[in-house]
CSV table of C-alpha atoms (C1' of nucleotides) in Angstrom, one decimal:
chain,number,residue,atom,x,y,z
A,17,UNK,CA,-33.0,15.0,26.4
A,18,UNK,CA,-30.4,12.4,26.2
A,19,UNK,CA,-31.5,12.0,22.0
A,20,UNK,CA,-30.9,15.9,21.8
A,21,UNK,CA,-26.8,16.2,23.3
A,22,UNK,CA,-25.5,12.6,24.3
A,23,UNK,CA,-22.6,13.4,25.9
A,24,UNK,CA,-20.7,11.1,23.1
A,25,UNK,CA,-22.1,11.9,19.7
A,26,UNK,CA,-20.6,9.5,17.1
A,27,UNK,CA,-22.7,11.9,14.6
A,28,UNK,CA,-22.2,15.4,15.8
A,29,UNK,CA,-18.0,14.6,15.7
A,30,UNK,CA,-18.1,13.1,12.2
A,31,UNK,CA,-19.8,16.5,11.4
A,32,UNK,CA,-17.4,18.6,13.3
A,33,UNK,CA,-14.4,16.9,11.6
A,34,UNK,CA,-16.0,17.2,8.0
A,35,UNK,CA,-16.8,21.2,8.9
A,36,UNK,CA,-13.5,21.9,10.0
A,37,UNK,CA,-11.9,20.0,7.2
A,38,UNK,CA,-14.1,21.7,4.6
A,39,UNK,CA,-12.7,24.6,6.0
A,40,UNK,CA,-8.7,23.5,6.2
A,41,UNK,CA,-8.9,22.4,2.8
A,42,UNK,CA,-10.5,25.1,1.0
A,43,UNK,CA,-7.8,27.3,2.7
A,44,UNK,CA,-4.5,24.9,2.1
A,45,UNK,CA,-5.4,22.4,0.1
A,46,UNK,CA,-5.0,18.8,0.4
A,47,UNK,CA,-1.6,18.5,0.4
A,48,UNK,CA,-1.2,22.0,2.5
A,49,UNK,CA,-3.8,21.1,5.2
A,50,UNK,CA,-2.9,20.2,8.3
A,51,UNK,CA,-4.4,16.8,10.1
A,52,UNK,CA,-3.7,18.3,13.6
A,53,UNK,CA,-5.7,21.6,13.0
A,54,UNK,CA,-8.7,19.8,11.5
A,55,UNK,CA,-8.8,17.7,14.8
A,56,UNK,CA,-8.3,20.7,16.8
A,57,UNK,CA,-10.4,22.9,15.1
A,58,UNK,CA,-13.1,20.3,15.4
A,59,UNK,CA,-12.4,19.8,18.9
A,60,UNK,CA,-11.5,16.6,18.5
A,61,UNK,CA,-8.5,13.9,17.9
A,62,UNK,CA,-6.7,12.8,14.9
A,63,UNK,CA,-7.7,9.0,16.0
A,64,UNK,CA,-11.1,10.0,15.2
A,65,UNK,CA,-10.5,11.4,11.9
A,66,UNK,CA,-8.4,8.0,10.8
A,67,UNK,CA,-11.6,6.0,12.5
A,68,UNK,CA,-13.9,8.0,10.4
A,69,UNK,CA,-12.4,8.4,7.3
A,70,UNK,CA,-9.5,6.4,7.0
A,71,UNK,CA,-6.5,8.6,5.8
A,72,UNK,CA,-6.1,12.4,4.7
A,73,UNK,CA,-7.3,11.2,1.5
A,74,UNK,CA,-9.9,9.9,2.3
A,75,UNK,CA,-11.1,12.8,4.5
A,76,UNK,CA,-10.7,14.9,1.5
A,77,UNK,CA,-12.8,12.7,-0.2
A,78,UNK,CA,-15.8,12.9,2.4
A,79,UNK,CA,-15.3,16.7,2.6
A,80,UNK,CA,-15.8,17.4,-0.8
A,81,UNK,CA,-18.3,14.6,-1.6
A,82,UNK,CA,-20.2,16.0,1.2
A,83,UNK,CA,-20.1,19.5,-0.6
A,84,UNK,CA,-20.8,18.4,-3.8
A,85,UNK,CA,-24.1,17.2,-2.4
A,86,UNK,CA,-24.4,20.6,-0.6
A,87,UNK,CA,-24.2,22.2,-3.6
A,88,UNK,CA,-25.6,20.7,-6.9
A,89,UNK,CA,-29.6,20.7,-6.1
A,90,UNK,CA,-29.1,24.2,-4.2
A,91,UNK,CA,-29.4,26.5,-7.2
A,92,UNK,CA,-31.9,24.6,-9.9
A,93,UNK,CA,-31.5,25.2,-13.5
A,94,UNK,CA,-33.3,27.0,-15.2
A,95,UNK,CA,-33.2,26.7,-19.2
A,96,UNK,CA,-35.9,29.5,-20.2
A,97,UNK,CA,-33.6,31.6,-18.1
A,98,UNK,CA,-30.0,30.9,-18.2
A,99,UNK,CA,-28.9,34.4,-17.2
A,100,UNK,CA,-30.8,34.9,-14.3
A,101,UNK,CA,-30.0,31.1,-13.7
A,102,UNK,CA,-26.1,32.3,-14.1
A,103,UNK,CA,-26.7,34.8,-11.9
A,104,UNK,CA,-28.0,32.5,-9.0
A,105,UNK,CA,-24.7,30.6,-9.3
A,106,UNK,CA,-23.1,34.0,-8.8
A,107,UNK,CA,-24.6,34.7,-5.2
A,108,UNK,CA,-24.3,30.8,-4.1
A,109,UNK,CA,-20.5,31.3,-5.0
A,110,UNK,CA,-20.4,34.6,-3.2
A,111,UNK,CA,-22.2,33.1,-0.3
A,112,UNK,CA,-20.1,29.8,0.0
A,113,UNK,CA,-16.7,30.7,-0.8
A,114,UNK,CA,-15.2,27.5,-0.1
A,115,UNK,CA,-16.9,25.7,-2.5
A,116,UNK,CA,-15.1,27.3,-5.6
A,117,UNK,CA,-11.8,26.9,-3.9
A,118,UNK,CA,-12.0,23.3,-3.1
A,119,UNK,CA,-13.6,22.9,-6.7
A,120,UNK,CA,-10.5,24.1,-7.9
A,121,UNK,CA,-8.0,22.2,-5.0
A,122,UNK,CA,-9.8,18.6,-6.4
A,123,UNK,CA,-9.1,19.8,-10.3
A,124,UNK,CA,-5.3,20.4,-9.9
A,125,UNK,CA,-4.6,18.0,-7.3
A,126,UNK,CA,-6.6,15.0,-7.9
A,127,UNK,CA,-6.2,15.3,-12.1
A,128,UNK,CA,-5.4,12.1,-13.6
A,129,UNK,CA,-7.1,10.0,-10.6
A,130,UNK,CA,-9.6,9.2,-13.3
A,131,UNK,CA,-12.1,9.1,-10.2
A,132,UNK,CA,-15.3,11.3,-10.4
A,133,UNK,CA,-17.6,11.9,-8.3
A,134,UNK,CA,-20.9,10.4,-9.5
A,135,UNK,CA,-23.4,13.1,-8.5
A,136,UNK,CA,-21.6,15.5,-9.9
A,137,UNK,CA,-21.7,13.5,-13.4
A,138,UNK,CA,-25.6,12.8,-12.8
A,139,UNK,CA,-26.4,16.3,-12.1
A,140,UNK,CA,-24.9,17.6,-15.1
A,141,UNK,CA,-26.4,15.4,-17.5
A,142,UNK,CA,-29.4,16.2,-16.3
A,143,UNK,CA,-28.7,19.9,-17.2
A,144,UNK,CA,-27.3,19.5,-20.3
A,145,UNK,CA,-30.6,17.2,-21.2
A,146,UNK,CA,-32.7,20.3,-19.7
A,147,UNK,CA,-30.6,22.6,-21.9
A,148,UNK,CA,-30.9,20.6,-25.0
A,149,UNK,CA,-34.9,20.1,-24.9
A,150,UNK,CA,-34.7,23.9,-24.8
A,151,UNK,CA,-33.2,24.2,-27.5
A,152,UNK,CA,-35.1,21.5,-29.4
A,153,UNK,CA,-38.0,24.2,-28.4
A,154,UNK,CA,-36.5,26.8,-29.6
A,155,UNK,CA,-35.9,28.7,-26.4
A,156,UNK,CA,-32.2,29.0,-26.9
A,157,UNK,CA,-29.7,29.3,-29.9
A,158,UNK,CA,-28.3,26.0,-31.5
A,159,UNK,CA,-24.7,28.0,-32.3
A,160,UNK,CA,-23.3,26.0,-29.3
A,161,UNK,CA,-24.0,22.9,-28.6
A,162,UNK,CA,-26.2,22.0,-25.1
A,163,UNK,CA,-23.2,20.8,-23.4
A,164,UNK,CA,-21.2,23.8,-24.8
A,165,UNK,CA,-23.3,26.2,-23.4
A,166,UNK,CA,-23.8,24.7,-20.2
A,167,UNK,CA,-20.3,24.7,-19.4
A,168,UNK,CA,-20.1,28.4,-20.9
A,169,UNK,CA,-22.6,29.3,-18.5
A,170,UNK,CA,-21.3,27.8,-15.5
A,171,UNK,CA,-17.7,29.1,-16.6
A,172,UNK,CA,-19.1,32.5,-17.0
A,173,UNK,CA,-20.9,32.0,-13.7
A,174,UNK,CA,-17.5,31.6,-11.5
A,175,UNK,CA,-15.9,34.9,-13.5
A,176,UNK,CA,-15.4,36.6,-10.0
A,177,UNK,CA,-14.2,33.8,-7.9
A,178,UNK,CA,-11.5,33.5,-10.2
A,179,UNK,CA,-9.5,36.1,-10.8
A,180,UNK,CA,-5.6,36.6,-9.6
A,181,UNK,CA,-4.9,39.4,-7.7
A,182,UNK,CA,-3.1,41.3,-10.1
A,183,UNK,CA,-6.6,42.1,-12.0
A,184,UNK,CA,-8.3,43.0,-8.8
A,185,UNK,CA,-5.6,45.3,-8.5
A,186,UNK,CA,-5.9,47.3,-11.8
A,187,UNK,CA,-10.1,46.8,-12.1
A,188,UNK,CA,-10.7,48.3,-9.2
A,189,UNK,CA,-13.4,47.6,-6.8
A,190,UNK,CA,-16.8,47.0,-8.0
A,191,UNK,CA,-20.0,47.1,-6.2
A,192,UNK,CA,-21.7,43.7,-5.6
A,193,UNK,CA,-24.7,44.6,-7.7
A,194,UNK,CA,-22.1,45.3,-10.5
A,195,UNK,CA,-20.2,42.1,-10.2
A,196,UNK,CA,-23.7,40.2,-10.7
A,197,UNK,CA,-25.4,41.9,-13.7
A,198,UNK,CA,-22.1,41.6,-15.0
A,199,UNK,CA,-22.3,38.0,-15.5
A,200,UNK,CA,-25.7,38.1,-16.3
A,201,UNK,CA,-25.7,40.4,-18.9
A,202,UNK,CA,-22.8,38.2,-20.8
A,203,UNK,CA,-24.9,35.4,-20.0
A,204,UNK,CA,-27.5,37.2,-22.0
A,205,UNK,CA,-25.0,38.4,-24.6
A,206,UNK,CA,-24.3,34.7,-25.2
A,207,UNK,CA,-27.9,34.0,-26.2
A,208,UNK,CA,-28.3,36.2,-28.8
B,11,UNK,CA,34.0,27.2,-27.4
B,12,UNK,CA,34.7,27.9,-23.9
B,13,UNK,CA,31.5,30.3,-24.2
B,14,UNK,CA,29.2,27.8,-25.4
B,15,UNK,CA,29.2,25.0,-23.3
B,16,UNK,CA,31.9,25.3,-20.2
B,17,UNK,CA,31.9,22.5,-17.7
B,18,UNK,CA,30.8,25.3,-15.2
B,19,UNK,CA,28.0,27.2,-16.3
B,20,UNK,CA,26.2,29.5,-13.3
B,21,UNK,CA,23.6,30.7,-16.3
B,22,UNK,CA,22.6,27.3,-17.5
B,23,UNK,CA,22.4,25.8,-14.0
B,24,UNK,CA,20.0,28.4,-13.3
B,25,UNK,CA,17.9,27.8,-16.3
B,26,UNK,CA,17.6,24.1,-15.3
B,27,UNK,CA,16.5,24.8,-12.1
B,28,UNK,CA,14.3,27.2,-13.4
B,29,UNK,CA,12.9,24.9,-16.0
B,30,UNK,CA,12.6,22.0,-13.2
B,31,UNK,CA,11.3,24.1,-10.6
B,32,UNK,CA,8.1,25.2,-13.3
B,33,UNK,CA,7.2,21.7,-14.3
B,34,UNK,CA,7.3,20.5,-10.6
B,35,UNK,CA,5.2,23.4,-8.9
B,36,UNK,CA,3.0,23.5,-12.1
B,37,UNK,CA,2.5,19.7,-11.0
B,38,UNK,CA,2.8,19.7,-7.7
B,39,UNK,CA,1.9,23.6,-6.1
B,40,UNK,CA,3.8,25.4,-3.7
B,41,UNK,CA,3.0,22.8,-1.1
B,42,UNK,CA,3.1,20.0,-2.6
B,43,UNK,CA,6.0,20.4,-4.4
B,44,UNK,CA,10.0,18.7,-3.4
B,45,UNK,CA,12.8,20.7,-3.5
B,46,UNK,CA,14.8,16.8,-4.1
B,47,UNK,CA,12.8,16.1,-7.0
B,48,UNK,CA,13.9,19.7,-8.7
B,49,UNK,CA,17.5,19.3,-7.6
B,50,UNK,CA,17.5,15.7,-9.6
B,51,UNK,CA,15.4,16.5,-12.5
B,52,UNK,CA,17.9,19.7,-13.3
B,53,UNK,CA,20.6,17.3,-12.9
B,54,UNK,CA,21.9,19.3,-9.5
B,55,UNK,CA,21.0,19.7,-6.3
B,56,UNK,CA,19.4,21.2,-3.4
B,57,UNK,CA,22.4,23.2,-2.5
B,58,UNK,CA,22.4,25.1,-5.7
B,59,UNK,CA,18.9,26.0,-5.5
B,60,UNK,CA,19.2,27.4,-1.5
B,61,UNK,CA,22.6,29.4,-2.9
B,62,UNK,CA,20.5,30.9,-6.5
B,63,UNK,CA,17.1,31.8,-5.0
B,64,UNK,CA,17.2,31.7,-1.5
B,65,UNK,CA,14.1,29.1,-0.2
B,66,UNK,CA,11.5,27.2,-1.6
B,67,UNK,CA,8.9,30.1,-1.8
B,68,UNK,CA,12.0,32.4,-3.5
B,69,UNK,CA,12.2,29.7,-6.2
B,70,UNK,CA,8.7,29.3,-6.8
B,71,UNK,CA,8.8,33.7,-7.5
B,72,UNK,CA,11.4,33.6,-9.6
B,73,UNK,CA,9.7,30.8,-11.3
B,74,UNK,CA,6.5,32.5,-11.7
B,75,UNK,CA,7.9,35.8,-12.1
B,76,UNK,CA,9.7,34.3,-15.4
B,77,UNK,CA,7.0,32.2,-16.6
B,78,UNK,CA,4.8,36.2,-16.5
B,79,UNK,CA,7.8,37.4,-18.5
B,80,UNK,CA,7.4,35.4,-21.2
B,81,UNK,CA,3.9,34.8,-21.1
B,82,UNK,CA,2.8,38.6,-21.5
B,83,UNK,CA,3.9,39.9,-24.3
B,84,UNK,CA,3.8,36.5,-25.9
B,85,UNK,CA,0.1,37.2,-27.2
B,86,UNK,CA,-0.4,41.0,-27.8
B,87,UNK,CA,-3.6,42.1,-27.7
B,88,UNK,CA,-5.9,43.9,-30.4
B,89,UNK,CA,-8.8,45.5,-29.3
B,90,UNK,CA,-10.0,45.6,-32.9
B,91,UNK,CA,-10.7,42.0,-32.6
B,92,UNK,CA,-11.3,40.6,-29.5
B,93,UNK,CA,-12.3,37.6,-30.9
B,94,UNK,CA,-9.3,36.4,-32.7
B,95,UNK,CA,-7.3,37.6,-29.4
B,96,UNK,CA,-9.1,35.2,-27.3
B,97,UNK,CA,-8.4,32.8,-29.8
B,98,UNK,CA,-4.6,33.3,-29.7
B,99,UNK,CA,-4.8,33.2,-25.8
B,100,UNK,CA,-6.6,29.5,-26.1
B,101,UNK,CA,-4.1,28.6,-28.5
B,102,UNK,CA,-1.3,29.7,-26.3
B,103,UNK,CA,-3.0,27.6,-23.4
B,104,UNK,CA,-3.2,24.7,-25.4
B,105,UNK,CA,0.5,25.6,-26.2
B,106,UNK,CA,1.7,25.8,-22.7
B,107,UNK,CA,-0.8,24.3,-20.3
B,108,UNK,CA,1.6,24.7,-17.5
B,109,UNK,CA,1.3,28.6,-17.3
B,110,UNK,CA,-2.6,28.5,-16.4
B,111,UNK,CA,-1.4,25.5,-13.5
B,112,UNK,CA,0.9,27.7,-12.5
B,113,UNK,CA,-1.1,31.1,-12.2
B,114,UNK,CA,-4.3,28.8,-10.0
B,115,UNK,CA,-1.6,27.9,-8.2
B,116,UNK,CA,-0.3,31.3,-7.6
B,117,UNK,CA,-3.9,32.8,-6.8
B,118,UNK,CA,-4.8,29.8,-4.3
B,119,UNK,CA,-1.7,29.7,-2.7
B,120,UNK,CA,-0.3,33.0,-2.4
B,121,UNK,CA,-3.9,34.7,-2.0
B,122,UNK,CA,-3.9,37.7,0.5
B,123,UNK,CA,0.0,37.9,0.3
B,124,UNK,CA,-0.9,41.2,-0.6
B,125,UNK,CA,2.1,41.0,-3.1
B,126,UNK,CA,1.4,41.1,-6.6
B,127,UNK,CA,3.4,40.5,-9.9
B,128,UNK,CA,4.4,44.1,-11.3
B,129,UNK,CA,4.8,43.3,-14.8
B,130,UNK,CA,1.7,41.5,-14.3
B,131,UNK,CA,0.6,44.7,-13.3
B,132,UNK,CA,1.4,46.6,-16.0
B,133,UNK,CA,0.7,45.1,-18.9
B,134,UNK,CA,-3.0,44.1,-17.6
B,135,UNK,CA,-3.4,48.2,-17.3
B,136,UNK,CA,-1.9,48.8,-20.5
B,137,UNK,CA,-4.7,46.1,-21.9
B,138,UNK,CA,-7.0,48.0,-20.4
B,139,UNK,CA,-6.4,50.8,-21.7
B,140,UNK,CA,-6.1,50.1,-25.0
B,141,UNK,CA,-9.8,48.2,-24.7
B,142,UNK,CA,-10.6,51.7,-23.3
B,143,UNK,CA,-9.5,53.6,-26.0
B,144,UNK,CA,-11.3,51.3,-28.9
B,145,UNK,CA,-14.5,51.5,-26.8
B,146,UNK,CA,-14.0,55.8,-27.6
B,147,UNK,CA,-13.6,55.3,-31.1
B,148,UNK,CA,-16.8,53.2,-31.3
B,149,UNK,CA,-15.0,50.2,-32.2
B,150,UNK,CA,-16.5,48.1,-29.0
B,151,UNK,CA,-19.8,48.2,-27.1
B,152,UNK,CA,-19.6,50.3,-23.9
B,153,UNK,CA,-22.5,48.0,-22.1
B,154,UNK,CA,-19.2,46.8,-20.2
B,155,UNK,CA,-16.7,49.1,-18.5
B,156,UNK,CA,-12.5,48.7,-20.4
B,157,UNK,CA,-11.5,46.5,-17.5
B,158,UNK,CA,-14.8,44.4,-17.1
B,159,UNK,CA,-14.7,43.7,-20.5
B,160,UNK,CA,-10.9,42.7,-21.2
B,161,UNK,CA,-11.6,40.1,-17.5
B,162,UNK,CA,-14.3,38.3,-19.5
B,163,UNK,CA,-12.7,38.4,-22.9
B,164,UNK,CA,-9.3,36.8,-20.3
B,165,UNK,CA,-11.6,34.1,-18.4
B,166,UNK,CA,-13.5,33.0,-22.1
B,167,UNK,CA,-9.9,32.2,-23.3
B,168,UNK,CA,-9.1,29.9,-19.9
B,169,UNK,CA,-13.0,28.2,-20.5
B,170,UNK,CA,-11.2,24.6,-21.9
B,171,UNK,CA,-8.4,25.1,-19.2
B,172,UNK,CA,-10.5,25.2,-16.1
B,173,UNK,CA,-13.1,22.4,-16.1
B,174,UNK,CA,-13.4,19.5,-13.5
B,175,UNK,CA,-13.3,16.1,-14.8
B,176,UNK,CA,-16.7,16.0,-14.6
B,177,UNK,CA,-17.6,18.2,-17.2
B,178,UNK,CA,-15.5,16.5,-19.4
B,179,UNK,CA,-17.0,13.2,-18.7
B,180,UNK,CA,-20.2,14.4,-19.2
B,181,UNK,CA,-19.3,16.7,-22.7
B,182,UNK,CA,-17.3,14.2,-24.3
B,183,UNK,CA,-14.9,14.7,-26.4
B,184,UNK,CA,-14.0,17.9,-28.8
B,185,UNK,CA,-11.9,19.0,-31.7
B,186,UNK,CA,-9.3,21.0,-30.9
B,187,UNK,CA,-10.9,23.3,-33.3
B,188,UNK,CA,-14.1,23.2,-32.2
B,189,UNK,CA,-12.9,24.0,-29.3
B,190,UNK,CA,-11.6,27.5,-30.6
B,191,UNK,CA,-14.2,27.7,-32.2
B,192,UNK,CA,-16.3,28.4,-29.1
B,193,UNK,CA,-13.9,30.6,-27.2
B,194,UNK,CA,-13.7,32.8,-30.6
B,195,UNK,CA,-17.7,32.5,-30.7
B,196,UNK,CA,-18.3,33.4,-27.3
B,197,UNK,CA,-16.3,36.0,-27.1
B,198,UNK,CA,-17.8,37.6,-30.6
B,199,UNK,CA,-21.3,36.9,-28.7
B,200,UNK,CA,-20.4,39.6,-25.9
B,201,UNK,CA,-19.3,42.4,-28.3
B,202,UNK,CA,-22.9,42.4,-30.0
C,24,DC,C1',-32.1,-1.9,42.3
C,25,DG,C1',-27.1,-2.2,42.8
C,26,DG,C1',-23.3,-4.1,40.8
C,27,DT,C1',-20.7,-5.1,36.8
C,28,DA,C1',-19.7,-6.5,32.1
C,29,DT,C1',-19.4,-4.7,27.5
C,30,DC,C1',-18.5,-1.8,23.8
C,31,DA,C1',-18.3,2.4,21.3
C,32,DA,C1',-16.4,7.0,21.6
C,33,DC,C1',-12.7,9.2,22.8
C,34,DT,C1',-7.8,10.7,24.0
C,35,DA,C1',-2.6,11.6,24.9
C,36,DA,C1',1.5,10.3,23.7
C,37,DC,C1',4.3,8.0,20.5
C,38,DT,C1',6.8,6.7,16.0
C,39,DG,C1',8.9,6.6,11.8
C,40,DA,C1',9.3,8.7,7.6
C,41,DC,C1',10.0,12.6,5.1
C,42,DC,C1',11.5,17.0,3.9
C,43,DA,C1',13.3,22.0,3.9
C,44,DG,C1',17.3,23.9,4.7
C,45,DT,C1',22.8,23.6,6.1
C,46,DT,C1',27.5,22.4,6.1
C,47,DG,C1',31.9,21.5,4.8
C,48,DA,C1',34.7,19.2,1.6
C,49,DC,C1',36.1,18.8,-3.1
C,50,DA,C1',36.7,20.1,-8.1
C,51,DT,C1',37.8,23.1,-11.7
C,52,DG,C1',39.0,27.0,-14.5
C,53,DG,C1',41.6,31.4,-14.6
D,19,DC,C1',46.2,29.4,-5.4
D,20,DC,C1',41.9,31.4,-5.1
D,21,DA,C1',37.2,32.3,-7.0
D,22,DT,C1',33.5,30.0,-7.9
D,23,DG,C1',30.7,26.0,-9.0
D,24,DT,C1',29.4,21.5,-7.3
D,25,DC,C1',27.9,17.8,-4.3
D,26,DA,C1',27.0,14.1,-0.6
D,27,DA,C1',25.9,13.7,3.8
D,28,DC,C1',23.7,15.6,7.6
D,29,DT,C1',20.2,17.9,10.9
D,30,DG,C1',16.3,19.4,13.1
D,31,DG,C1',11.7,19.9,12.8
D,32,DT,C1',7.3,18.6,11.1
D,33,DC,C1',3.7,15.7,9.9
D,34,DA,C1',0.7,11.5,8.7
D,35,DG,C1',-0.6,7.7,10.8
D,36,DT,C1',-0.6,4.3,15.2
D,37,DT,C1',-1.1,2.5,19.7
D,38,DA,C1',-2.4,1.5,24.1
D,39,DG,C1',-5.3,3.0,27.3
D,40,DT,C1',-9.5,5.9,29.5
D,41,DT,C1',-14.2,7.4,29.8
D,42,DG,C1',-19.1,7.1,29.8
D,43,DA,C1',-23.5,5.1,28.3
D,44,DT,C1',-26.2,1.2,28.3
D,45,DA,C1',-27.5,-3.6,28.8
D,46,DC,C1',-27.6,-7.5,31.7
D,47,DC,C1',-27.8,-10.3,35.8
D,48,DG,C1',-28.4,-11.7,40.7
DNA sequence: CGGTATCAACTAACTGACCAGTTGACATGG
DNA sequence: CCATGTCAACTGGTCAGTTAGTTGATACCG
């Protein structure tokens, strides 16, 4: 038993900080979250977070490289079927809310770094290659281009985690079925 | 002359604070953002800002509250062509990147406030409305409801505003025209 | 086997910088 | 001379990052 719970689990507390943090960030932001309610909401210590992961920063880092990996094999393309593939997006996003909002944290608060994160980059070459051969088959329209519609899609995908409060407030409330044909059928409409 | 430029002007002071305050939290966010950097960058200081809107948070409302002012009726919409619309929106984007900052911002920040922007408000159900009444004369589809619609005709036009570093890395570079291009396209795309 | 040395994991308390917000004095125009 | 606009200096609290020390598991030795 002493593999299954050591007492002192260098492993288990790196993964407690990065949990906690995913979850600090996505709600404050980087320069918003607190250090001291990651550690406590890990139950941990802020020593251990600067052990592990060097500085806020850095944590940041970690968190979202961590979800980045998380996230870009869990919902694979599909280029004969980019609506329904749009539509996949849709529930992961409605499933894992966090990951839109830190998503969007990294974009206005680490612009200009000039750092990406690699995977990311990989990953999305490799769709925009799926999407292209696709369209070298004749499977989807040439109007766009491959990368074009690629990021049209994605966009398109993320059309309900994205919305200020305001429209919420004059749309209305729609059902959860609604909000996903929604953005498949524009999907669709794009292909046409 | 006295009226034009008096040594003491409450009015102008204002309006550099104002114009400060918007480039810093568009920058910076609500949290991120220093009340000393506003106060020097408007040529004044911290005092005037605590004395014309209150705190930090009452700044960053006023702020927002005025960039919405002069935002919403700066593009007016025609439900006759949704197309060119979104192409106007883009344009007015490209124009003034700061206002789309700003409004993430807003919805990442102030989310479940519970407070929302009245004029925002208003003009977004007077939008709708006037998709609504176009879709009774036959003019647009009806496969979307008014307000479903005018969200994703609103999210198409943000589609160059809101991509991670990534993408762009990955898509090279585009035209500024090209770029229009799409938004118009797309757009025309969901009205078929 | 019992004692102990060693090291990684862990912790509480501290520090120094920074920052939102305040104050009270001074300037200026009417 | 007073209303109002302006400002430098101050304050109290907060927060990222550090330090010095404790605990517990394991390896090693007599």
């Amino acid at each position: 038993m002493s593999k299954d719970a050591p007492a002192r689990d260098a492993e288990a507390t790196r993964r407690r900080l990065l949990d906690a943090a995913t979850g600090e960030f996505a709600a404050y932001g980087i320069a918003g979250a607190r250090v001291d309610r990651i550690a406590a909401e890990a139950r941990s210590n802020k020593a251990q977070i600067y052990h592990y992961f060097g500085s806020k920063d850095g944590l940041f880092d970690a968190v979202f490289d961590d979800m980045c990996r998380q996230t870009v094999d869990a919902v694979p393309i599909d280029p004969a079927d980019l609506p329904e593939y749009a539509g996949r997006l849709h529930d992961s996003y409605v499933e894992r809310p966090w990951v839109q909002r830190l998503a969007t944290w990294y974009r206005l608060e680490r612009a200009g770094s000039g750092a990406v994160v690699p995977i990311v980059v990989e990953s999305t070459r490799a769709k925009v290659r799926a999407v292209a051969e696709a369209q070298e088959q004749g499977l989807l329209p040439t109007r766009f281009s491959a990368a074009e519609l690629l990021g049209l899609v994605l966009h398109l995908s993320g059309f309900w985690s994205g919305n200020v409060p305001e429209y919420d407030e004059v749309a209305g409330p729609a059902s959860a079925a609604r909000r996903r044909q929604v953005v498949v059928e524009s999907v669709a409409a794009l292909l046409s």
